[in-house]
Amino acid sequence: MIGSPDLVAFTKENDFGDANVDHSLLPEEFNVPPFPYSENENPWSKTSYAKFTKDFILISEFSEQVGPQPLLTIPDGPKVCGTFDLNYFSLRIMSVDYQASFVGHPPGCSYPKLNFVEDSKVVLGDSKEGAFAYVHHLTLYDLEARGFVRPFCVAYISADERKIMQQFLELSAEFSKASECLKTGNRKAFANEIEKKLKDLEYTRAILHKETELQKQSNGCFSTQAIEKANELANVEKSIYEHKDLLRQITSYPNRKMKDPDFLPYDSENTVESTDLGQDPMNDSKPQGQSDSPDIKRSPSYTPQLIKAKSAKCFDKRLKTLEELCDLYFYHQTMDQLKQIEKTFRGDLCYIYTNQIGQALLKKQKVTNFLFEDYSSWEEEETDKDTYNEKDNLLNNLPPPASIQAGEPVSLESFASCVETLHIKMDPGDEVKVFQEEDSTEACACDVAQGLSDECMDAMMKGSLSSGESIEVLGTEKSFKAQGPQLNETVTHLSPHYPVTVRKRIVTKRANSEDSIEVLSTTDSIIPEDLRASYPCAIYEEDYSDTGEDCTNNMHEPIFSINSDTVAHNECVYDAATLVQVDATCCMGQEGLSYRVPAPELAQECSANGVVKQEPQSCRQGDLALQVDFTLDDASISDGPVSSITPYELNPNCLSDETSRMTLDDCSDSTSFMSTSTCSDRTNPPFLYGSPITVKQKKKAGQCALRFIRQYPFAQQAIHCLLSGRPLIVLGSDERTVKKLVSALSIYVPNLGKYGESVKAWLSSPFQLTDLQIWKLIGIHKVTSPAGFSILHSLKRYGRYISILDADQKTLRCPPYRGTLVERLADHRTQIKHGSTYFLHAQSSLTQLCAKAFLYTFCHHLHLSVNPSEDQEVVAARRTQFLRHFSCDPEDGKVLQFLSELIKCHYLRGPGKGVNPPIFGFNYVTSVVYKI
Amino acid sequence: MSSGCPPQSPAVAKTEVAVDGACPLLAATFAYWDNILGPRVRHIWAPRGPPALAVQLGDGDITFLANHTLNGEILRSAESGAVDVKFFVLSEKGVVIVSLIFDGELKGDRNTCALSVILPQAELGFYLPLHAICVDRLKHSIRKGRIWMQKGYNIVSVLTSEIIPIMELLSSMKTHSVPEDIDIKDTVLHDDDIGDSCHEDFLHKAISSHLQTCGCSMVVGSNPDKVNKIVRTLCLFLTPTERRCSRLCKSDGSFSYDTGLFVQGLLKDSTGSFVLPFRQVLYSPYPTTHIDVDVNTVKQMPPCHEHVYTQRRYMRAELGALWKAAGEDDVLPDTVIHTDETFTPDLNIFQDVMHKDTLVMGFLDEVFLLKPGLSLRSTYLAQFLLLLHRKALTLLKYIEDETQKGKKPFRSLRSLKTDLDLTSEGDLNIIMALAEKLKSGLHSFVFGKPFYTSVQERDVLMGF
């Protein structure tokens, strides 16, 4: 009886239930899916098939005993590969016939020959498992292995195939380095092993020799035992010869590979394994020539052993582990390198790739990178500063930076500022005088270091230890080129110049004039010369009144005394009849004309006080390209009586209200010196106290920033303050809250510095006006104590220059802001969910801002006359129109102008010279209080 | 080559391909895993002409290397129809091998097959940017070849139809690819003022559309200098790798259109006409912008999700037609589609640029304010590109957050536009296009569902 189940076996699959299938239709296995993504698929799910969640590195071996086997993963741990079958995948990646070259006894050669095979690289995958790998095959040497070789592979395993192929060159380069390191360690260990074996063999030979002699003596030369012993001895002799040859081969390898840049030479004669991992065996290595010698240097610690005639069977012996196959130092180096590779390529490809593109693009915009970018994008520039002009000028056709042209500091006063502010000038003229011989980096740091120098000076006089410590630490100038370290370094150079005996406190008095302008004056007891030496930077308020020839001339005097070379140049700049030195790229010289016009009152004050108020003229004398360029294009622009044009006329945005100048010394009021703070309190960078700020930290700050924007409706006003250069004080009694707010706001601080020098996260002592030049964002401890009183006093005293965010009261006191620029950057209605996403958004917005500032700075039409008949008013009007086009609100224009000032400063000073302009700007705009 | 190579298969057919200029390719092979004999090479394609490369391979070497690619594939457990890619850099041999592993029916047995391309290792840097293009094109050729194998025909003819164009592509790229670093002086951005070389609005449209179509454009014209200037200008907005996947036009005779290149310059014939290769353009991974520098017109293909949809339909129609083909001679890729009655391609795939943007417009307005001849414009361009890339990454991250990495549908496009300042449709298109290159399939994920639904509804209605 045949039942239906029996019949099923005779039917074809297709006949069952597929009666209505149209065979003319293409089966799906030959087709492409109609939609790129089905219901459950999405762009992120392509990598979700894999049984592991994150990329990892796998080291596998083709064991001669058990076949392909996984050895270890990086990172280590069972969670790394999840349920992914490492055994199966090892089998797959090791089954590639990677080793085509012959190893062992070549035909016609009776001795084993080591063949140094090149590594091979393979990208393969298992689409079913969703695992793809970059596999780096390498061969290690083992005296006990078949053919002396142990095949290994190191694989980078990812669920994203595209990632592996797109990063192939990078992966290949990194794995090649790691492989070369491992192989170097292996050659060293292998040589060591051979030498030990040779000792054993020689010891065995000696024993056998004795035994043979004994046999000969007792049984005669031709006895069976004697012949056996003689054969055994001959085998040992042969083995010694072979091993010596192997040793010669392994030690001659470095000569072959010397040309390879990745090659790590090692001392083959240093047979003692460098178990001390802290010790680099390379350091003790002898000259290369010596390493070629096949002579054996015996390790005294090794006791030779007798080798038996028959060795253990193949499967009885234990194969060495990877760690045993390699010198420990190199093994750990390799592991460290592999860990680093895993970290480097961790994460989604789109982030890695965008970062790579970003880095390449940032290299092309070094002039603005210092504003908001990671230090790595502009620090490189500093290290290459010696070759900067040689290479970059040729490649980029950029005019050389100012610092390398005339060998003199740059005068920023010669360049126009359209900032609608009153300028307090930090005059580095004296510093130049004093430190002419010093490195320009250090000299430039003086203007930002003044406050610190005061305090440290004070501390030194009191026998404070802090400054001494600073000196010691800052002796390593290479790693501390940023502002903060420069400060202390400057102090160390400054200190010998301070005339200790005449040192006095300069008590400043405030005279409130009718127009509420703060006028600070020095006491009569102060000797101007002393002031110059002690306080190289000066702050003075500027009056934008007409005339000012006298002042200009007076201001020039110190310059002439400083450097006679600059005289002609200064004349060139200040004499309206002569040609103005300008930077044809950034068109700054022309602006300088408008900016330099001083007020008569100021001039009188200047001369009365005898304070140097004019920096030596910068302007890039050696820049022939600029001069030629300018002469050709805009030669006639200086024809007009520029000095008669007031800043207000040149730039209607400029306030015509009261301005004056004051010396910085004047600002150092008595309360400033009641501070109980130490130097270290003022020099500690805010983030990690000495560590450079990383993008990761900024991303974390993005979370705080997002919270801040959502919580505080006046976030835009606060951010505007920072972007326009107005110092923002975060005041609070809780340190944690204040620091969080400072951290949140720090991402908006232009020119944050490598170590975050522009930010003081926590200050428990009163600040001075000079501090505001350095720190643009300060967290201040609000306490009810004498110290707290002095803090409040300083806040009150400098209230008009700063904005205050009270974390306790949740209020912000700052000038009103009604622009649109920051609205895009900080909209409290934003639906952005994560801080890291917000950071990316902020980064984009700040990039856009940088681009605009760059355009504003280097756009010729905005700063230079287009034709000879055009006067400065037209140029100024054009500038205004540009700012209006950029944003309807003048408040937004201020941001652009401030950033432009910083760019100018950075460009003209050259990289690594500090960026803070000597002009401290603030607005005489009534502040209002914002509340939640 | 080592002397230890196994003997060559007794009768390996070889096709010598005459390629204009030096071909960087050493050979291409089709091999399969014979269940009795192991890896066997079935066919070799090699460029004809003087060997321009240091590495020369004999047929025995080629056989050895081709066999090498099939080693380990006995373990293959991929799904039927899957094409896996293997990539070898064998320093010992000084070669690079790209292998596409697939299964196919040979002589009634299901075998594992490998189509391999062999290049000298010195060409690794040259080849890597072009790898995706070659693989995509070969994969589709393999799809067709599998059908042919299933029907018992010779796959070699199908593979030949793609391998020869790839050899020609690599050869042409060797001489006419756009350099990684473009001198801005060779581009329109070096002009004294906008509009000097070409009309202001044309330049804006061209760059904007070029960015909206993921940096994929064809520049057509009669004057090679003019064409190449625009090609270089458009390439300024690409990454260095993408530039190496772009080609200048040949002044003494035109290249044919090549699928997958980012920007390519093409010359019109002597009559001033240019035949648009519909199939090749449709098979491009991204939509394309068509720029005619003679008449200053800019046309663009629909966005990625529509392009992919149309592309898939065309592919399915083509494969379906091949399945139905009566004989081996009935394979003409460009005509086969017409035999399929279920799909009528819309030949009017290029449309006017509808969406205006502010990003490119602002950039062009501003960049000409900077003085030419210095590096100012290059710097400003770098800033602009950085902005675009950062915005694209932000957009991607925004969508990733909103959808929990695709677990939920994306429903907040309006918020995205406001939050990321992409309210202008053109701006959104540009940033979306850049994000698409970072995360393939993003368009389909964000815009695909409503589009597919509407298309399906339309098809259903048309069926009545």
mmCIF file with all atom_site columns, C-alpha atoms in Angstrom, chain A residues 240-324:
data_model
loop_
_atom_site.group_PDB
_atom_site.id
_atom_site.type_symbol
_atom_site.label_atom_id
_atom_site.label_alt_id
_atom_site.label_comp_id
_atom_site.label_asym_id
_atom_site.label_entity_id
_atom_site.label_seq_id
_atom_site.pdbx_PDB_ins_code
_atom_site.Cartn_x
_atom_site.Cartn_y
_atom_site.Cartn_z
_atom_site.occupancy
_atom_site.B_iso_or_equiv
_atom_site.pdbx_formal_charge
_atom_site.auth_seq_id
_atom_site.auth_comp_id
_atom_site.auth_asym_id
_atom_site.auth_atom_id
_atom_site.pdbx_PDB_model_num
ATOM 1  C CA . ILE A 1 240 ? 75.422 23.123 14.905 1.00 0.00 ? 240 ILE A CA 1
ATOM 2  C CA . TYR A 1 241 ? 76.372 24.147 11.417 1.00 0.00 ? 241 TYR A CA 1
ATOM 3  C CA . GLU A 1 242 ? 72.727 24.458 10.406 1.00 0.00 ? 242 GLU A CA 1
ATOM 4  C CA . HIS A 1 243 ? 71.838 26.493 13.438 1.00 0.00 ? 243 HIS A CA 1
ATOM 5  C CA . LYS A 1 244 ? 74.769 28.778 12.929 1.00 0.00 ? 244 LYS A CA 1
ATOM 6  C CA . ASP A 1 245 ? 73.574 29.286 9.406  1.00 0.00 ? 245 ASP A CA 1
ATOM 7  C CA . LEU A 1 246 ? 70.069 30.021 10.655 1.00 0.00 ? 246 LEU A CA 1
ATOM 8  C CA . LEU A 1 247 ? 71.472 32.506 13.102 1.00 0.00 ? 247 LEU A CA 1
ATOM 9  C CA . ARG A 1 248 ? 73.449 34.153 10.340 1.00 0.00 ? 248 ARG A CA 1
ATOM 10 C CA . GLN A 1 249 ? 70.299 34.405 8.245  1.00 0.00 ? 249 GLN A CA 1
ATOM 11 C CA . ILE A 1 250 ? 68.163 35.883 10.976 1.00 0.00 ? 250 ILE A CA 1
ATOM 12 C CA . THR A 1 251 ? 70.815 38.386 11.974 1.00 0.00 ? 251 THR A CA 1
ATOM 13 C CA . SER A 1 252 ? 71.486 39.415 8.399  1.00 0.00 ? 252 SER A CA 1
ATOM 14 C CA . TYR A 1 253 ? 67.845 40.340 7.942  1.00 0.00 ? 253 TYR A CA 1
ATOM 15 C CA . PRO A 1 254 ? 68.220 43.914 9.194  1.00 0.00 ? 254 PRO A CA 1
ATOM 16 C CA . ASN A 1 255 ? 70.629 44.718 6.385  1.00 0.00 ? 255 ASN A CA 1
ATOM 17 C CA . ARG A 1 256 ? 68.047 43.674 3.853  1.00 0.00 ? 256 ARG A CA 1
ATOM 18 C CA . LYS A 1 257 ? 65.332 45.705 5.403  1.00 0.00 ? 257 LYS A CA 1
ATOM 19 C CA . MET A 1 258 ? 67.215 48.852 6.267  1.00 0.00 ? 258 MET A CA 1
ATOM 20 C CA . LYS A 1 259 ? 65.587 50.725 3.440  1.00 0.00 ? 259 LYS A CA 1
ATOM 21 C CA . ASP A 1 260 ? 62.118 49.975 4.701  1.00 0.00 ? 260 ASP A CA 1
ATOM 22 C CA . PRO A 1 261 ? 60.887 52.959 6.687  1.00 0.00 ? 261 PRO A CA 1
ATOM 23 C CA . ASP A 1 262 ? 58.758 50.788 8.933  1.00 0.00 ? 262 ASP A CA 1
ATOM 24 C CA . PHE A 1 263 ? 61.607 48.549 9.815  1.00 0.00 ? 263 PHE A CA 1
ATOM 25 C CA . LEU A 1 264 ? 62.618 48.404 13.460 1.00 0.00 ? 264 LEU A CA 1
ATOM 26 C CA . PRO A 1 265 ? 66.186 47.298 13.818 1.00 0.00 ? 265 PRO A CA 1
ATOM 27 C CA . TYR A 1 266 ? 67.175 45.464 16.924 1.00 0.00 ? 266 TYR A CA 1
ATOM 28 C CA . ASP A 1 267 ? 70.336 44.241 18.458 1.00 0.00 ? 267 ASP A CA 1
ATOM 29 C CA . SER A 1 268 ? 70.629 40.608 17.697 1.00 0.00 ? 268 SER A CA 1
ATOM 30 C CA . GLU A 1 269 ? 73.486 40.283 20.082 1.00 0.00 ? 269 GLU A CA 1
ATOM 31 C CA . ASN A 1 270 ? 71.448 41.471 22.970 1.00 0.00 ? 270 ASN A CA 1
ATOM 32 C CA . THR A 1 271 ? 70.323 37.999 23.651 1.00 0.00 ? 271 THR A CA 1
ATOM 33 C CA . VAL A 1 272 ? 68.917 38.707 27.043 1.00 0.00 ? 272 VAL A CA 1
ATOM 34 C CA . GLU A 1 273 ? 65.247 39.150 26.597 1.00 0.00 ? 273 GLU A CA 1
ATOM 35 C CA . SER A 1 274 ? 64.207 42.608 27.582 1.00 0.00 ? 274 SER A CA 1
ATOM 36 C CA . THR A 1 275 ? 61.791 41.577 30.195 1.00 0.00 ? 275 THR A CA 1
ATOM 37 C CA . ASP A 1 276 ? 61.980 44.936 31.736 1.00 0.00 ? 276 ASP A CA 1
ATOM 38 C CA . LEU A 1 277 ? 59.261 46.531 29.689 1.00 0.00 ? 277 LEU A CA 1
ATOM 39 C CA . GLY A 1 278 ? 60.272 49.972 30.591 1.00 0.00 ? 278 GLY A CA 1
ATOM 40 C CA . GLN A 1 279 ? 63.522 49.497 28.870 1.00 0.00 ? 279 GLN A CA 1
ATOM 41 C CA . ASP A 1 280 ? 63.704 49.992 25.174 1.00 0.00 ? 280 ASP A CA 1
ATOM 42 C CA . PRO A 1 281 ? 66.068 47.460 23.727 1.00 0.00 ? 281 PRO A CA 1
ATOM 43 C CA . MET A 1 282 ? 66.686 49.799 20.841 1.00 0.00 ? 282 MET A CA 1
ATOM 44 C CA . ASN A 1 283 ? 68.472 52.149 23.128 1.00 0.00 ? 283 ASN A CA 1
ATOM 45 C CA . ASP A 1 284 ? 71.116 49.669 23.987 1.00 0.00 ? 284 ASP A CA 1
ATOM 46 C CA . SER A 1 285 ? 71.530 48.384 20.519 1.00 0.00 ? 285 SER A CA 1
ATOM 47 C CA . LYS A 1 286 ? 74.955 48.369 19.075 1.00 0.00 ? 286 LYS A CA 1
ATOM 48 C CA . PRO A 1 287 ? 75.950 49.618 15.683 1.00 0.00 ? 287 PRO A CA 1
ATOM 49 C CA . GLN A 1 288 ? 74.372 47.780 12.853 1.00 0.00 ? 288 GLN A CA 1
ATOM 50 C CA . GLY A 1 289 ? 77.552 46.277 11.613 1.00 0.00 ? 289 GLY A CA 1
ATOM 51 C CA . GLN A 1 290 ? 78.059 44.379 14.792 1.00 0.00 ? 290 GLN A CA 1
ATOM 52 C CA . SER A 1 291 ? 74.687 42.811 14.633 1.00 0.00 ? 291 SER A CA 1
ATOM 53 C CA . ASP A 1 292 ? 75.626 41.048 11.428 1.00 0.00 ? 292 ASP A CA 1
ATOM 54 C CA . SER A 1 293 ? 78.246 39.023 13.146 1.00 0.00 ? 293 SER A CA 1
ATOM 55 C CA . PRO A 1 294 ? 77.194 35.442 13.515 1.00 0.00 ? 294 PRO A CA 1
ATOM 56 C CA . ASP A 1 295 ? 79.398 35.047 16.519 1.00 0.00 ? 295 ASP A CA 1
ATOM 57 C CA . ILE A 1 296 ? 77.562 33.951 19.520 1.00 0.00 ? 296 ILE A CA 1
ATOM 58 C CA . LYS A 1 297 ? 77.650 35.853 22.699 1.00 0.00 ? 297 LYS A CA 1
ATOM 59 C CA . ARG A 1 298 ? 76.816 33.553 25.521 1.00 0.00 ? 298 ARG A CA 1
ATOM 60 C CA . SER A 1 299 ? 74.292 34.511 28.027 1.00 0.00 ? 299 SER A CA 1
ATOM 61 C CA . PRO A 1 300 ? 75.816 33.742 31.377 1.00 0.00 ? 300 PRO A CA 1
ATOM 62 C CA . SER A 1 301 ? 72.484 32.934 32.946 1.00 0.00 ? 301 SER A CA 1
ATOM 63 C CA . TYR A 1 302 ? 71.669 30.043 30.611 1.00 0.00 ? 302 TYR A CA 1
ATOM 64 C CA . THR A 1 303 ? 72.625 26.520 31.612 1.00 0.00 ? 303 THR A CA 1
ATOM 65 C CA . PRO A 1 304 ? 73.169 24.281 28.580 1.00 0.00 ? 304 PRO A CA 1
ATOM 66 C CA . GLN A 1 305 ? 71.282 21.040 28.429 1.00 0.00 ? 305 GLN A CA 1
ATOM 67 C CA . LEU A 1 306 ? 72.003 17.749 26.819 1.00 0.00 ? 306 LEU A CA 1
ATOM 68 C CA . ILE A 1 307 ? 69.969 17.132 23.695 1.00 0.00 ? 307 ILE A CA 1
ATOM 69 C CA . LYS A 1 308 ? 68.673 13.665 23.278 1.00 0.00 ? 308 LYS A CA 1
ATOM 70 C CA . ALA A 1 309 ? 69.074 11.981 19.969 1.00 0.00 ? 309 ALA A CA 1
ATOM 71 C CA . LYS A 1 310 ? 65.352 11.608 19.347 1.00 0.00 ? 310 LYS A CA 1
ATOM 72 C CA . SER A 1 311 ? 63.167 14.603 19.918 1.00 0.00 ? 311 SER A CA 1
ATOM 73 C CA . ALA A 1 312 ? 59.579 14.422 21.020 1.00 0.00 ? 312 ALA A CA 1
ATOM 74 C CA . LYS A 1 313 ? 56.903 13.533 18.557 1.00 0.00 ? 313 LYS A CA 1
ATOM 75 C CA . CYS A 1 314 ? 55.188 16.305 16.704 1.00 0.00 ? 314 CYS A CA 1
ATOM 76 C CA . PHE A 1 315 ? 51.984 16.208 18.696 1.00 0.00 ? 315 PHE A CA 1
ATOM 77 C CA . ASP A 1 316 ? 53.659 15.696 22.038 1.00 0.00 ? 316 ASP A CA 1
ATOM 78 C CA . LYS A 1 317 ? 55.405 19.023 22.031 1.00 0.00 ? 317 LYS A CA 1
ATOM 79 C CA . ARG A 1 318 ? 53.791 22.184 23.223 1.00 0.00 ? 318 ARG A CA 1
ATOM 80 C CA . LEU A 1 319 ? 53.925 25.010 20.742 1.00 0.00 ? 319 LEU A CA 1
ATOM 81 C CA . LYS A 1 320 ? 55.037 28.347 22.013 1.00 0.00 ? 320 LYS A CA 1
ATOM 82 C CA . THR A 1 321 ? 52.421 30.984 22.645 1.00 0.00 ? 321 THR A CA 1
ATOM 83 C CA . LEU A 1 322 ? 52.486 34.244 20.751 1.00 0.00 ? 322 LEU A CA 1
ATOM 84 C CA . GLU A 1 323 ? 53.921 35.965 23.776 1.00 0.00 ? 323 GLU A CA 1
ATOM 85 C CA . GLU A 1 324 ? 56.719 33.401 23.981 1.00 0.00 ? 324 GLU A CA 1
#
